[in-house]
Short mmCIF file of C-alpha atoms in Angstrom, two decimals:
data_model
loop_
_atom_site.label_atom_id
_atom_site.label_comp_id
_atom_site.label_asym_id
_atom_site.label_seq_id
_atom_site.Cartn_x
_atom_site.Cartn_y
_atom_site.Cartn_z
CA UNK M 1 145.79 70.73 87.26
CA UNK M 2 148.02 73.24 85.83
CA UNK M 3 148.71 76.45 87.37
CA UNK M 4 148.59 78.08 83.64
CA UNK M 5 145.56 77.14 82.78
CA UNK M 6 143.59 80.14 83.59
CA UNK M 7 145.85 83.30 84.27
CA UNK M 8 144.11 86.69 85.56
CA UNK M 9 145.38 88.24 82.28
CA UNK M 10 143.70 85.40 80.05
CA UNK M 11 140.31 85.80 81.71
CA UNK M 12 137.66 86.58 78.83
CA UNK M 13 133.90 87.45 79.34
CA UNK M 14 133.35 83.65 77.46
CA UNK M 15 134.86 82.07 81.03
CA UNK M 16 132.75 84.45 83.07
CA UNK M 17 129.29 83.12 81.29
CA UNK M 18 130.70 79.84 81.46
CA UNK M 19 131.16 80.07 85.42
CA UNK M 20 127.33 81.50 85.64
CA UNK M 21 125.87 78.92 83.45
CA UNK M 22 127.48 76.00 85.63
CA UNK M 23 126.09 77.38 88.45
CA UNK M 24 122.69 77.71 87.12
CA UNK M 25 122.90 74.11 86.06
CA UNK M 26 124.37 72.96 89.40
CA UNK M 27 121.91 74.70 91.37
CA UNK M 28 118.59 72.64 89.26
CA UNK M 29 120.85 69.65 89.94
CA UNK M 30 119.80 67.26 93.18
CA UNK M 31 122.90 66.22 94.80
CA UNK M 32 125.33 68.38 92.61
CA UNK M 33 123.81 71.70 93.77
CA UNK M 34 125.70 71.79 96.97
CA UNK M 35 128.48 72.85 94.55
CA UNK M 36 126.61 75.99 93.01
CA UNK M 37 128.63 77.96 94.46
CA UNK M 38 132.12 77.67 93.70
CA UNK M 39 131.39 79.07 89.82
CA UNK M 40 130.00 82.01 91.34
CA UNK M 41 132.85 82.31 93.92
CA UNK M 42 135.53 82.24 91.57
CA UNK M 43 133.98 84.57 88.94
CA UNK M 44 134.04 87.21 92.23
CA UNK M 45 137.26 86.44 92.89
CA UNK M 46 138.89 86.27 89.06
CA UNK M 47 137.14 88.92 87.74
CA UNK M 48 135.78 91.31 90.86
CA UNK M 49 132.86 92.39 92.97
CA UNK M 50 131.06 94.66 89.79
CA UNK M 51 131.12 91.47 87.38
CA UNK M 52 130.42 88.80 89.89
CA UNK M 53 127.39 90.86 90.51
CA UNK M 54 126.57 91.05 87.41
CA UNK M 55 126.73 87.51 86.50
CA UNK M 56 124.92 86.43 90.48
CA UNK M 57 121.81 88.88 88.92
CA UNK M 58 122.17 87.54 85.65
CA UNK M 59 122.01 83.87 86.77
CA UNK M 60 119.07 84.71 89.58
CA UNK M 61 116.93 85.81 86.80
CA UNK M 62 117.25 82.85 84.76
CA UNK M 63 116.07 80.89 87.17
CA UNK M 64 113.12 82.81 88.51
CA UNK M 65 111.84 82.68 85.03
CA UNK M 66 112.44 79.11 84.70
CA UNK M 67 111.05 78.81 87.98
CA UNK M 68 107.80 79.70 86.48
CA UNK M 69 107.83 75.99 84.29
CA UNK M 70 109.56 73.71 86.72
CA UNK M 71 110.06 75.03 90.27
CA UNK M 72 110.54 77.88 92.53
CA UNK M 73 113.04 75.57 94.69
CA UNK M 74 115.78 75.88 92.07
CA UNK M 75 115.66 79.98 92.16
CA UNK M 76 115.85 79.50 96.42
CA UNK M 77 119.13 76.87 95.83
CA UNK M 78 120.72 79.33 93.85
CA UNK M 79 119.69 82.56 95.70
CA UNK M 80 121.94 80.60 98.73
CA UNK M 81 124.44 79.72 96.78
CA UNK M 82 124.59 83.36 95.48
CA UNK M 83 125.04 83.83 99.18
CA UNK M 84 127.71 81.36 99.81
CA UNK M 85 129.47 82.77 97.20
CA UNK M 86 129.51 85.75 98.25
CA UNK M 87 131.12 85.22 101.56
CA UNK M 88 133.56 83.08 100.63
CA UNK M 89 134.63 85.38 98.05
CA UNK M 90 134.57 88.32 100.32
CA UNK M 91 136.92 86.38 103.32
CA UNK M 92 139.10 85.29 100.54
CA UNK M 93 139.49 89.25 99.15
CA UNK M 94 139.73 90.31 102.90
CA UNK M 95 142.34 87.92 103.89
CA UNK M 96 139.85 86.79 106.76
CA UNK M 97 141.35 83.57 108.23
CA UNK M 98 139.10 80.77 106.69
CA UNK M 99 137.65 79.28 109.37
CA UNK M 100 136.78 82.18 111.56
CA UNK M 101 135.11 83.65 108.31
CA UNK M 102 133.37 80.11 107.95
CA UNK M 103 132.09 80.17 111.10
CA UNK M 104 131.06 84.00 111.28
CA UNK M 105 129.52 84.04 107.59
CA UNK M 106 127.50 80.67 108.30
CA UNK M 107 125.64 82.13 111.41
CA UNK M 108 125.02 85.14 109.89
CA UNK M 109 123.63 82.37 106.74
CA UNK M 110 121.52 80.68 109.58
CA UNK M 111 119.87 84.09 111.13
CA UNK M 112 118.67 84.91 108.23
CA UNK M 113 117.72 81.66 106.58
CA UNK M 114 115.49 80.80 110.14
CA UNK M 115 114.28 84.93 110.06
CA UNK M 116 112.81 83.63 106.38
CA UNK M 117 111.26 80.86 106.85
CA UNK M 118 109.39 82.33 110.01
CA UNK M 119 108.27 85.30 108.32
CA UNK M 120 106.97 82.73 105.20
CA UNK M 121 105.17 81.19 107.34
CA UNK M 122 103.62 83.89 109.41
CA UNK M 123 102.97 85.70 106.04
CA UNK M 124 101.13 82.45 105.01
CA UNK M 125 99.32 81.30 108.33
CA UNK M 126 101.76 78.18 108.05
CA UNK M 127 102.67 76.01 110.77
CA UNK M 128 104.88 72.54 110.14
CA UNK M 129 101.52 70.50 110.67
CA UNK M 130 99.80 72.46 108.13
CA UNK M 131 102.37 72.18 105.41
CA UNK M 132 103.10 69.09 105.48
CA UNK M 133 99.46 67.87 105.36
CA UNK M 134 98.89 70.40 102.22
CA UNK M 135 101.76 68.80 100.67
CA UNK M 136 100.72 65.00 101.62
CA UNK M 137 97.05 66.27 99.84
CA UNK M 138 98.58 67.68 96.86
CA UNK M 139 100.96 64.67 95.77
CA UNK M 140 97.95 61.63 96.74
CA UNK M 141 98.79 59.49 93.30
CA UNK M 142 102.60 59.79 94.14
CA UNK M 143 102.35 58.90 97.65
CA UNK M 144 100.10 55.69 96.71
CA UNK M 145 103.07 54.17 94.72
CA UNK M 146 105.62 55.30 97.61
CA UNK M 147 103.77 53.56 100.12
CA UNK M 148 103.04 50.35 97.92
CA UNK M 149 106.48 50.40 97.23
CA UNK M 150 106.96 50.42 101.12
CA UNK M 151 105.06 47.86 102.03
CA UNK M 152 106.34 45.30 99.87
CA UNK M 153 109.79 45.69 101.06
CA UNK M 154 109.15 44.73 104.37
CA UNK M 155 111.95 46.73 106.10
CA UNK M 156 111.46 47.86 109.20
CA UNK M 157 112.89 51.29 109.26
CA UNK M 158 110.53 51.50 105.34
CA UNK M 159 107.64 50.40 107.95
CA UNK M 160 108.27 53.59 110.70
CA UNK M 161 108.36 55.85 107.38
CA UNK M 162 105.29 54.63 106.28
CA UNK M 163 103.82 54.88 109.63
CA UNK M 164 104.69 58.70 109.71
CA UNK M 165 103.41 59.35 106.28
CA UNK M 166 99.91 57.76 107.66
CA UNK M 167 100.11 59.94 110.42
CA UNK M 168 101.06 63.79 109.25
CA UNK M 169 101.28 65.09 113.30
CA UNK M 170 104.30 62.36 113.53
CA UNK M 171 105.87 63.54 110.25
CA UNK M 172 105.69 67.09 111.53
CA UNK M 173 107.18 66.07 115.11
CA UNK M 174 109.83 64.80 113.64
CA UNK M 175 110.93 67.53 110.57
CA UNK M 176 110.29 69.84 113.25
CA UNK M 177 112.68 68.13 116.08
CA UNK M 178 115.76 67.60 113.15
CA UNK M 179 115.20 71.25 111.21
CA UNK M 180 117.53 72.96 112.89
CA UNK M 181 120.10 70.39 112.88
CA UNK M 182 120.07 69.49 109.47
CA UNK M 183 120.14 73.58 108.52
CA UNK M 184 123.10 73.40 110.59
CA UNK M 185 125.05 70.72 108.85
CA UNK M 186 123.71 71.85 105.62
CA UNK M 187 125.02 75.35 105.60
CA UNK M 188 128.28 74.67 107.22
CA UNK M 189 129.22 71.89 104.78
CA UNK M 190 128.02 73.77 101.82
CA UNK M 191 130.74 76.39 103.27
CA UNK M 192 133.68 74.10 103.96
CA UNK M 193 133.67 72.22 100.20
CA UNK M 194 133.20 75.50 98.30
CA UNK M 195 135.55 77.43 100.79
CA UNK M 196 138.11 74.62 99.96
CA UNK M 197 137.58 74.35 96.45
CA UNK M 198 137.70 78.34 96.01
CA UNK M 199 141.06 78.48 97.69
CA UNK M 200 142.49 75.69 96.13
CA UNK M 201 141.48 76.97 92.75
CA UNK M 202 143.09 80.62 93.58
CA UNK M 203 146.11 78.95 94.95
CA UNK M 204 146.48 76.88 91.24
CA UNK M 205 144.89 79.96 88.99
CA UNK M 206 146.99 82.52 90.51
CA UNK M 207 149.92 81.04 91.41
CA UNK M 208 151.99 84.42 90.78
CA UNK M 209 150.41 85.86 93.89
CA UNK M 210 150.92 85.56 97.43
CA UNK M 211 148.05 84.75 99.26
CA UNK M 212 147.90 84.26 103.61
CA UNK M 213 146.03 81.54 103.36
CA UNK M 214 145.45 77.97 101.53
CA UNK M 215 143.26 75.14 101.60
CA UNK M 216 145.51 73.62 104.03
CA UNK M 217 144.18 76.32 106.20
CA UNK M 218 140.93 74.34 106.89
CA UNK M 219 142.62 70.56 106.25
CA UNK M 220 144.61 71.71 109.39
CA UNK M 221 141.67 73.02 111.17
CA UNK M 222 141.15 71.47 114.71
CA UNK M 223 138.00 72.25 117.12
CA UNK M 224 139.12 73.85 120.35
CA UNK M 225 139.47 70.71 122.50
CA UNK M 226 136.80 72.51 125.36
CA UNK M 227 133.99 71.49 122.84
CA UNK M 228 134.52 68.09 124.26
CA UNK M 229 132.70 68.67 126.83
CA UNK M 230 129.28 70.35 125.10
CA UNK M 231 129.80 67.01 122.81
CA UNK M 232 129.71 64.82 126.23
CA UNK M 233 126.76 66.88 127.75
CA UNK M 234 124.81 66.18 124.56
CA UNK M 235 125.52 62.22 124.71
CA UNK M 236 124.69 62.33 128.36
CA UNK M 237 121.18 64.10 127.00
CA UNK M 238 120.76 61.52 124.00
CA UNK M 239 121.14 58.56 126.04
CA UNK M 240 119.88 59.41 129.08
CA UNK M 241 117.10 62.37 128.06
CA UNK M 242 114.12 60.29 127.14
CA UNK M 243 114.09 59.42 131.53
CA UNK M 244 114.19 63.40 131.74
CA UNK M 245 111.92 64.82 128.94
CA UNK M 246 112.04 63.99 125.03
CA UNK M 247 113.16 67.53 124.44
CA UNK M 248 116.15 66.85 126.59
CA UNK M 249 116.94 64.07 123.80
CA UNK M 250 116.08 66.55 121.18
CA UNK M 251 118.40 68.76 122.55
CA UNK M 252 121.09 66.21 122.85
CA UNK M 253 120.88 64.76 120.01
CA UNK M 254 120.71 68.45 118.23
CA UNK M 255 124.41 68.82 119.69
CA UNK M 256 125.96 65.90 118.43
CA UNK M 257 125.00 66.27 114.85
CA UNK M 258 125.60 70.08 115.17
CA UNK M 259 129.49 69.55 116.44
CA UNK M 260 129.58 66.70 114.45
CA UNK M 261 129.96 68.49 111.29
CA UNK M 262 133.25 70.24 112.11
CA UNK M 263 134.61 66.98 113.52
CA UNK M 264 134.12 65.76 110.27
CA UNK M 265 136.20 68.64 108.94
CA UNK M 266 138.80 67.93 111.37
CA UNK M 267 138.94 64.05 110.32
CA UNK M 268 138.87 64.94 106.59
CA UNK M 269 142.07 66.43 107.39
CA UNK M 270 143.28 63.82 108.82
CA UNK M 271 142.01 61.35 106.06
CA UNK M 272 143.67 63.64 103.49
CA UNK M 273 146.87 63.71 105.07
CA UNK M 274 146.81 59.84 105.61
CA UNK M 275 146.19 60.04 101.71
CA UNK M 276 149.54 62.01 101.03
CA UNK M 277 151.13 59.89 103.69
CA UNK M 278 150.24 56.10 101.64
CA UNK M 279 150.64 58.15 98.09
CA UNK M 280 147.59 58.07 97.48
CA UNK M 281 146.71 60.52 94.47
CA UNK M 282 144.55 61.16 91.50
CA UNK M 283 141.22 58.82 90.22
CA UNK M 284 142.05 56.55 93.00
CA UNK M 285 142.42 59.32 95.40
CA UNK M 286 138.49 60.99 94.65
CA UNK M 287 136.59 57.86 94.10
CA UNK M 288 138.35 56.69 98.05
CA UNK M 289 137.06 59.86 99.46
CA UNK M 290 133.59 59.98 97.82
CA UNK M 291 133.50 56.61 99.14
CA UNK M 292 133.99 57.39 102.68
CA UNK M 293 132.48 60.30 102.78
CA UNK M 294 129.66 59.01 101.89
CA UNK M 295 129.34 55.77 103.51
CA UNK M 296 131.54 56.46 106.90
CA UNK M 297 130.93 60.34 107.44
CA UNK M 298 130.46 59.11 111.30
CA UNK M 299 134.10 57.29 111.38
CA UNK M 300 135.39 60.51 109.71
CA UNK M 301 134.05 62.83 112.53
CA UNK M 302 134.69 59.89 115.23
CA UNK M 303 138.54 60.47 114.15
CA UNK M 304 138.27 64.33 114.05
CA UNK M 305 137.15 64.07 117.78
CA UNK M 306 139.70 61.31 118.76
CA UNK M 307 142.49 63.23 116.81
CA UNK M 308 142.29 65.76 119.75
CA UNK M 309 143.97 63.66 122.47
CA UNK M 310 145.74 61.35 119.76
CA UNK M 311 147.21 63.87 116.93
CA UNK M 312 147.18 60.98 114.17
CA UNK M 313 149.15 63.59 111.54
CA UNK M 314 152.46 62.48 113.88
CA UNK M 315 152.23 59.05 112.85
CA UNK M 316 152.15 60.10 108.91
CA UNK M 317 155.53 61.24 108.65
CA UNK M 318 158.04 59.34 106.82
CA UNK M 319 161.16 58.20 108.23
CA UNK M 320 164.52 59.63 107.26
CA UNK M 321 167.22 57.35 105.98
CA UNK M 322 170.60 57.61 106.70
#
């Protein structure tokens, strides 16, 4: 990617709409929509706070009307990524160091995301039983086919599934026991891809400024080593909870996934640098770490949290010759 491609002084109000339709169509995306963000992000960045603003509005209103034919969830995806957006692009403006804006803008994402969805369901006389039972009722025809579908595979973690769906209380146990650990992960690693993409991008679109900090702020990120232990006190409760209470292996199990996620950060860095280390670069290089990231995320972390007493980036650098 060139650095000329996009220049501050080339910017046009074409790119801007651009940026807020991509979003718009990330966010109604499934999978893609964890990348809504970065449009938005950069038009705050490249262009400022007053037309980023504009453009966030512009782009919420589109989809609350189109919300009104397909569904309200794609107005709530982009609303948080409208969010995301604007965090990153404010720690980026600030000069906030990455991470410690990552971490600071993501709980503040995670107070009021949980403050939301408990005054929704206050508002609403809602409890986790209740919803998903209304939800089971109003999809019968779809859940037929899902559970025919089930049965004739024969798989045994298809057969626990199904066994939940029969039973709603089980179904609810269970969304309610891994919420708050998959809002976790969620939010965090919708911040660290769009936090890396944004300051890659600013690095490449504006190379003729000098900026304190680059994406190899976060690919050198490393969790304070004391976290070991809060990782080992939540294996002790995974394995060993059930014996003392099955919300001690909530609880445990909770932790792990929680820290998990920025292991994962550290080991991408350590991935990435392996990457530059073999040469690895271009098509190859994003179809390797879709690939892993995708099928050995746990490996990934389990390297993050080993890289603390082994530093693997010593062992990628290349030998002088004489």
């Amino acid at each position: 990617m060139s650095s000329d491609v996009l220049q501050p002084t080339q910017l046009s109000n074409q790119r801007l709409m651009v940026l807020g339709l991509s979003s718009v169509v990330l966010s109604v995306s499934m999978y893609m929509s964890v990348f809504a963000p970065f449009p938005l992000a950069l038009a705050f960045i490249l262009y400022g706070r007053t037309k980023g603003t504009m453009l966030g509005l512009a782009g919420l209103v589109i989809t609350l009307v189109a919300s009104f034919y397909w569904s309200f969830t794609a107005v709530t995806i982009y609303f948080f990524a409208l969010m995301v957006a604007v965090g990153i692009s404010e720690i980026l403006k600030r000069e906030i160091p990455p991470v410690k804006g990552m971490v600071i803008w993501g709980s503040v994402l995670l107070v009021l995301l949980l403050g939301s969805l408990s005054i929704a369901f206050k508002a609403q006389n809602l409890t986790v039983e209740k919803l998903i039972t209304n939800q089971l009722s109003a999809n019968k025809e779809w859940l037929k086919e899902v559970k025919t579908k089930i049965g004739e595979s024969g798989d045994q973690g298809s057969l626990e599934v199904l066994q939940m769906l029969d039973k709603p209380e089980l179904l609810a146990r269970d969304v309610r026991q891994n919420f708050p650990s998959i809002l976790f992960t969620t939010v965090f690693a919708v911040l660290w891809v769009n936090m890396f993409l944004c300051l890659k991008s600013r690095r490449l679109l504006m190379s003729g400024e000098k900026y304190a900090f680059s994406e190899m702020s976060i690919l050198n990120f490393k969790v304070p080593f004391g976290f070991v232990i809060v990782l080992v006190a939540g294996l002790v409760m995974a394995i060993w909870g059930s014996e003392m209470g099955s919300m001690y292996e909530v609880i445990g199990f909770t932790i792990i996934r929680c820290l998990g996620v920025f292991y994962f950060f550290q080991g991408f860095g350590v991935l990435s640098e392996l990457l530059n280390f073999i040469g690895a670069f271009g098509f190859f290089r994003s179809i390797l770490v879709v690939a892993l990231v995708f099928f050995a995320k746990e490996i990934i972390a389990a390297v993050g949290l080993f890289d603390n007493w082994f530093d693997f980036r010593k062992f990628f650098t290349k030998r002088k010759v004489d």
